[in-house]
Tab-separated table of C-alpha atoms in Angstrom:
chain	number	residue	atom	x	y	z
A	1	UNK	CA	-8.967	1.325	22.872
A	2	UNK	CA	-5.699	3.105	23.418
A	3	UNK	CA	-5.208	5.078	26.640
A	4	UNK	CA	-3.109	7.649	24.811
A	5	UNK	CA	-5.248	9.775	22.504
A	6	UNK	CA	-3.803	11.618	19.544
A	7	UNK	CA	-5.516	14.171	17.324
A	8	UNK	CA	-5.900	14.577	14.458
A	9	UNK	CA	-5.584	11.069	13.021
A	10	UNK	CA	-4.669	12.445	9.592
A	11	UNK	CA	-3.244	15.814	8.584
A	12	UNK	CA	-2.386	17.210	5.184
A	13	UNK	CA	-0.607	20.544	5.134
A	14	UNK	CA	1.374	22.756	2.825
A	15	UNK	CA	4.946	23.737	3.493
A	16	UNK	CA	3.950	27.229	4.633
A	17	UNK	CA	1.196	26.160	7.037
A	18	UNK	CA	1.295	26.101	10.812
A	19	UNK	CA	-0.468	23.239	12.551
A	20	UNK	CA	-0.314	21.369	15.850
A	21	UNK	CA	-0.514	17.727	16.845
A	22	UNK	CA	-2.095	16.929	20.189
A	23	UNK	CA	-1.630	14.062	22.610
A	24	UNK	CA	-3.475	13.349	25.843
A	25	UNK	CA	-3.144	10.654	28.503
A	26	UNK	CA	-5.016	10.179	31.779
A	27	UNK	CA	-2.940	7.382	33.289
A	28	UNK	CA	-1.068	9.712	35.655
A	29	UNK	CA	2.140	9.191	33.696
A	30	UNK	CA	4.839	11.820	34.169
A	31	UNK	CA	6.933	11.101	31.063
A	32	UNK	CA	5.697	11.768	27.558
A	33	UNK	CA	7.396	11.179	24.221
A	34	UNK	CA	7.161	12.135	20.550
A	35	UNK	CA	8.359	9.677	17.917
A	36	UNK	CA	8.535	9.926	14.136
A	37	UNK	CA	8.027	6.771	12.085
A	38	UNK	CA	8.664	6.475	8.370
A	39	UNK	CA	7.151	3.633	6.355
A	40	UNK	CA	8.730	0.226	7.039
A	41	UNK	CA	11.017	1.668	9.714
A	42	UNK	CA	10.955	1.578	13.505
A	43	UNK	CA	9.917	4.669	15.474
A	44	UNK	CA	12.620	7.295	16.003
A	45	UNK	CA	12.641	9.294	19.212
A	46	UNK	CA	12.232	13.061	18.799
A	47	UNK	CA	11.507	14.536	22.244
A	48	UNK	CA	11.024	13.438	25.846
A	49	UNK	CA	9.247	15.408	28.546
A	50	UNK	CA	9.738	14.419	32.150
A	51	UNK	CA	7.560	16.081	34.778
A	52	UNK	CA	6.542	18.679	32.170
A	53	UNK	CA	10.125	19.662	31.420
A	54	UNK	CA	11.911	18.911	28.171
A	55	UNK	CA	14.601	16.368	29.017
A	56	UNK	CA	15.633	15.014	25.622
A	57	UNK	CA	15.711	16.677	22.191
A	58	UNK	CA	17.218	14.331	19.632
A	59	UNK	CA	18.600	17.186	17.504
A	60	UNK	CA	15.219	17.738	15.908
A	61	UNK	CA	14.955	20.692	13.464
A	62	UNK	CA	13.388	23.818	14.939
A	63	UNK	CA	10.429	23.574	12.580
A	64	UNK	CA	9.166	21.037	15.153
A	65	UNK	CA	8.362	22.695	18.478
A	66	UNK	CA	7.117	20.592	21.398
A	67	UNK	CA	5.069	21.886	24.291
A	68	UNK	CA	3.847	20.246	27.490
A	69	UNK	CA	1.149	22.474	29.017
A	70	UNK	CA	0.460	20.043	31.877
A	71	UNK	CA	1.135	16.464	32.917
A	72	UNK	CA	-1.658	15.076	30.730
A	73	UNK	CA	-1.087	17.003	27.514
A	74	UNK	CA	1.653	17.084	24.933
A	75	UNK	CA	1.620	19.170	21.768
A	76	UNK	CA	3.860	19.250	18.723
A	77	UNK	CA	3.738	22.539	16.822
A	78	UNK	CA	4.629	22.331	13.142
A	79	UNK	CA	5.809	25.176	10.926
A	80	UNK	CA	7.421	25.323	7.490
A	81	UNK	CA	7.715	21.568	7.188
A	82	UNK	CA	9.400	19.807	4.289
A	83	UNK	CA	8.036	16.912	2.192
A	84	UNK	CA	10.483	14.548	3.919
A	85	UNK	CA	8.688	15.277	7.203
A	86	UNK	CA	5.720	13.248	5.961
A	87	UNK	CA	5.452	10.337	8.411
A	88	UNK	CA	3.447	8.792	11.225
A	89	UNK	CA	3.928	10.790	14.435
A	90	UNK	CA	3.468	8.745	17.570
A	91	UNK	CA	2.981	9.970	21.095
A	92	UNK	CA	3.779	7.750	24.075
A	93	UNK	CA	3.754	7.977	27.849
A	94	UNK	CA	5.264	6.065	30.749
A	95	UNK	CA	5.097	6.357	34.518
A	96	UNK	CA	8.298	8.323	34.518
A	97	UNK	CA	11.439	8.527	32.428
A	98	UNK	CA	13.890	7.047	34.902
A	99	UNK	CA	12.223	3.710	35.475
A	100	UNK	CA	13.795	1.511	32.853
A	101	UNK	CA	11.331	-1.303	33.196
A	102	UNK	CA	8.251	0.821	32.684
A	103	UNK	CA	6.696	0.212	29.292
A	104	UNK	CA	5.784	3.098	27.076
A	105	UNK	CA	2.157	3.209	26.014
A	106	UNK	CA	1.548	4.554	22.525
A	107	UNK	CA	-1.278	6.364	20.811
A	108	UNK	CA	-2.647	5.573	17.348
A	109	UNK	CA	-0.506	8.274	15.799
A	110	UNK	CA	-1.112	11.127	13.383
A	111	UNK	CA	-0.410	10.425	9.706
A	112	UNK	CA	1.095	13.634	8.387
A	113	UNK	CA	1.449	14.455	4.695
A	114	UNK	CA	3.317	17.543	3.522
A	115	UNK	CA	2.416	18.800	0.061
B	1	UNK	CA	25.675	1.603	22.740
B	2	UNK	CA	22.657	-0.630	22.416
B	3	UNK	CA	21.510	-2.481	19.349
B	4	UNK	CA	18.557	-4.718	18.512
B	5	UNK	CA	18.502	-6.917	15.429
B	6	UNK	CA	15.442	-8.577	13.974
B	7	UNK	CA	16.844	-10.515	11.072
B	8	UNK	CA	13.487	-11.477	9.567
B	9	UNK	CA	11.929	-8.557	7.716
B	10	UNK	CA	8.791	-10.421	6.670
B	11	UNK	CA	7.208	-13.780	7.481
B	12	UNK	CA	4.197	-15.202	5.684
B	13	UNK	CA	2.244	-18.130	7.137
B	14	UNK	CA	-1.091	-19.799	6.676
B	15	UNK	CA	-3.592	-19.564	9.491
B	16	UNK	CA	-3.041	-22.045	12.360
B	17	UNK	CA	0.669	-22.347	11.654
B	18	UNK	CA	3.116	-21.391	14.390
B	19	UNK	CA	5.464	-18.496	13.763
B	20	UNK	CA	8.635	-17.544	15.653
B	21	UNK	CA	10.128	-14.079	15.522
B	22	UNK	CA	13.817	-13.717	16.314
B	23	UNK	CA	15.339	-10.881	18.317
B	24	UNK	CA	19.025	-10.498	19.144
B	25	UNK	CA	20.281	-7.620	21.255
B	26	UNK	CA	23.583	-6.034	22.236
B	27	UNK	CA	24.311	-4.072	25.375
B	28	UNK	CA	27.180	-3.730	27.835
B	29	UNK	CA	24.852	-3.016	30.728
B	30	UNK	CA	24.059	-5.739	33.221
B	31	UNK	CA	20.651	-4.281	33.986
B	32	UNK	CA	18.332	-3.884	31.044
B	33	UNK	CA	14.792	-4.535	29.914
B	34	UNK	CA	13.452	-6.118	26.763
B	35	UNK	CA	10.062	-5.453	25.234
B	36	UNK	CA	7.899	-6.675	22.387
B	37	UNK	CA	5.370	-4.406	20.678
B	38	UNK	CA	2.772	-5.165	18.005
B	39	UNK	CA	1.884	-2.548	15.389
B	40	UNK	CA	-1.260	-3.372	13.398
B	41	UNK	CA	-2.089	-1.392	10.249
B	42	UNK	CA	-3.972	1.162	12.362
B	43	UNK	CA	-0.602	2.435	13.596
B	44	UNK	CA	-0.714	2.111	17.364
B	45	UNK	CA	2.144	0.231	19.021
B	46	UNK	CA	0.625	-2.235	21.450
B	47	UNK	CA	2.786	-3.295	24.388
B	48	UNK	CA	2.946	-7.098	24.637
B	49	UNK	CA	5.590	-8.029	27.195
B	50	UNK	CA	8.505	-6.782	29.300
B	51	UNK	CA	11.368	-8.916	30.586
B	52	UNK	CA	14.244	-7.759	32.801
B	53	UNK	CA	17.790	-9.007	32.471
B	54	UNK	CA	17.672	-10.939	35.745
B	55	UNK	CA	14.602	-12.955	34.922
B	56	UNK	CA	15.221	-15.695	32.376
B	57	UNK	CA	11.920	-17.444	32.901
B	58	UNK	CA	10.028	-18.068	29.727
B	59	UNK	CA	6.520	-16.738	29.600
B	60	UNK	CA	3.303	-17.829	27.986
B	61	UNK	CA	0.246	-15.664	27.516
B	62	UNK	CA	-2.501	-17.383	25.587
B	63	UNK	CA	-1.160	-18.119	22.109
B	64	UNK	CA	1.946	-15.980	22.713
B	65	UNK	CA	5.162	-17.219	24.283
B	66	UNK	CA	8.584	-15.725	24.790
B	67	UNK	CA	11.970	-17.385	25.121
B	68	UNK	CA	14.682	-15.263	26.774
B	69	UNK	CA	18.222	-16.660	26.575
B	70	UNK	CA	20.889	-14.434	28.055
B	71	UNK	CA	23.663	-16.743	26.858
B	72	UNK	CA	22.804	-15.992	23.250
B	73	UNK	CA	21.410	-12.462	23.851
B	74	UNK	CA	18.134	-13.468	22.323
B	75	UNK	CA	14.505	-12.794	23.183
B	76	UNK	CA	12.385	-14.710	20.706
B	77	UNK	CA	8.618	-14.544	20.342
B	78	UNK	CA	6.349	-17.363	19.170
B	79	UNK	CA	2.743	-17.118	18.068
B	80	UNK	CA	1.052	-20.504	18.265
B	81	UNK	CA	-1.844	-21.365	15.947
B	82	UNK	CA	-1.647	-18.009	14.184
B	83	UNK	CA	-4.778	-16.102	13.227
B	84	UNK	CA	-5.428	-13.444	10.599
B	85	UNK	CA	-5.676	-10.842	13.391
B	86	UNK	CA	-2.039	-11.534	14.219
B	87	UNK	CA	-1.033	-9.853	10.956
B	88	UNK	CA	1.035	-6.858	12.006
B	89	UNK	CA	4.568	-5.565	12.373
B	90	UNK	CA	6.249	-6.755	15.556
B	91	UNK	CA	9.060	-4.779	17.177
B	92	UNK	CA	11.552	-5.978	19.736
B	93	UNK	CA	13.030	-3.183	21.881
B	94	UNK	CA	15.725	-2.742	24.513
B	95	UNK	CA	16.011	-0.241	27.339
B	96	UNK	CA	19.301	0.006	29.207
B	97	UNK	CA	21.482	2.889	30.395
B	98	UNK	CA	20.315	6.226	29.051
B	99	UNK	CA	16.714	5.127	29.342
B	100	UNK	CA	15.990	5.415	25.643
B	101	UNK	CA	14.059	2.659	23.940
B	102	UNK	CA	16.099	1.084	21.150
B	103	UNK	CA	13.932	-0.645	18.578
B	104	UNK	CA	14.806	-3.414	16.187
B	105	UNK	CA	13.905	-3.014	12.533
B	106	UNK	CA	10.629	-4.878	12.935
B	107	UNK	CA	9.252	-8.093	11.439
B	108	UNK	CA	6.127	-7.955	9.307
B	109	UNK	CA	3.915	-11.004	9.880
B	110	UNK	CA	1.289	-11.844	7.294
B	111	UNK	CA	-1.178	-14.555	8.232
B	112	UNK	CA	-3.201	-15.805	5.284
B	113	UNK	CA	-6.596	-17.443	5.742
């Protein structure tokens, strides 16, 4: 079982809907990440939170809004998404962002489909 | 800039065959880390191994082994006596300056019974 839990596992939404993806870890990690993965491609980094502060935004459109309410939780708020945003969204965590050798631990992901 | 290349997009083997996945990386940094992840159909990326740039020892873990060669900038992964459960996409990744994880394109391994 993964130590990073993501909900929901699947989400279908229309382009005008507002929804949120949730991620939770209880490993005491202080860095958390959102990735987007299209079919047959590697994950692409979207956001990094370090000690609950946003440290990296990879020029992600504003229709994706991340939030880190505390050190264990990471949300991704979705609004007015486009069909091309359909993908697997992966959450990951690591001990902290600066330690290069620390592996990132990933959740199962949320498979998002935009109608 | 960092780059990771996995030249094999898909490998198909019959159960019990050995399979080697190639990974070639590029970085100007002298300190860096290399990783391998497994992604089964369920979607989760499972961390398999980490190797730092100063440690060229090969490693074996059960049926998995890794060959790190700094001279050729390669970090290859071998699955010995493959099993159907090994069917997955395998990603090689590099972390150097900037602390972002740079993934290769992935190699899909299909193990047939």
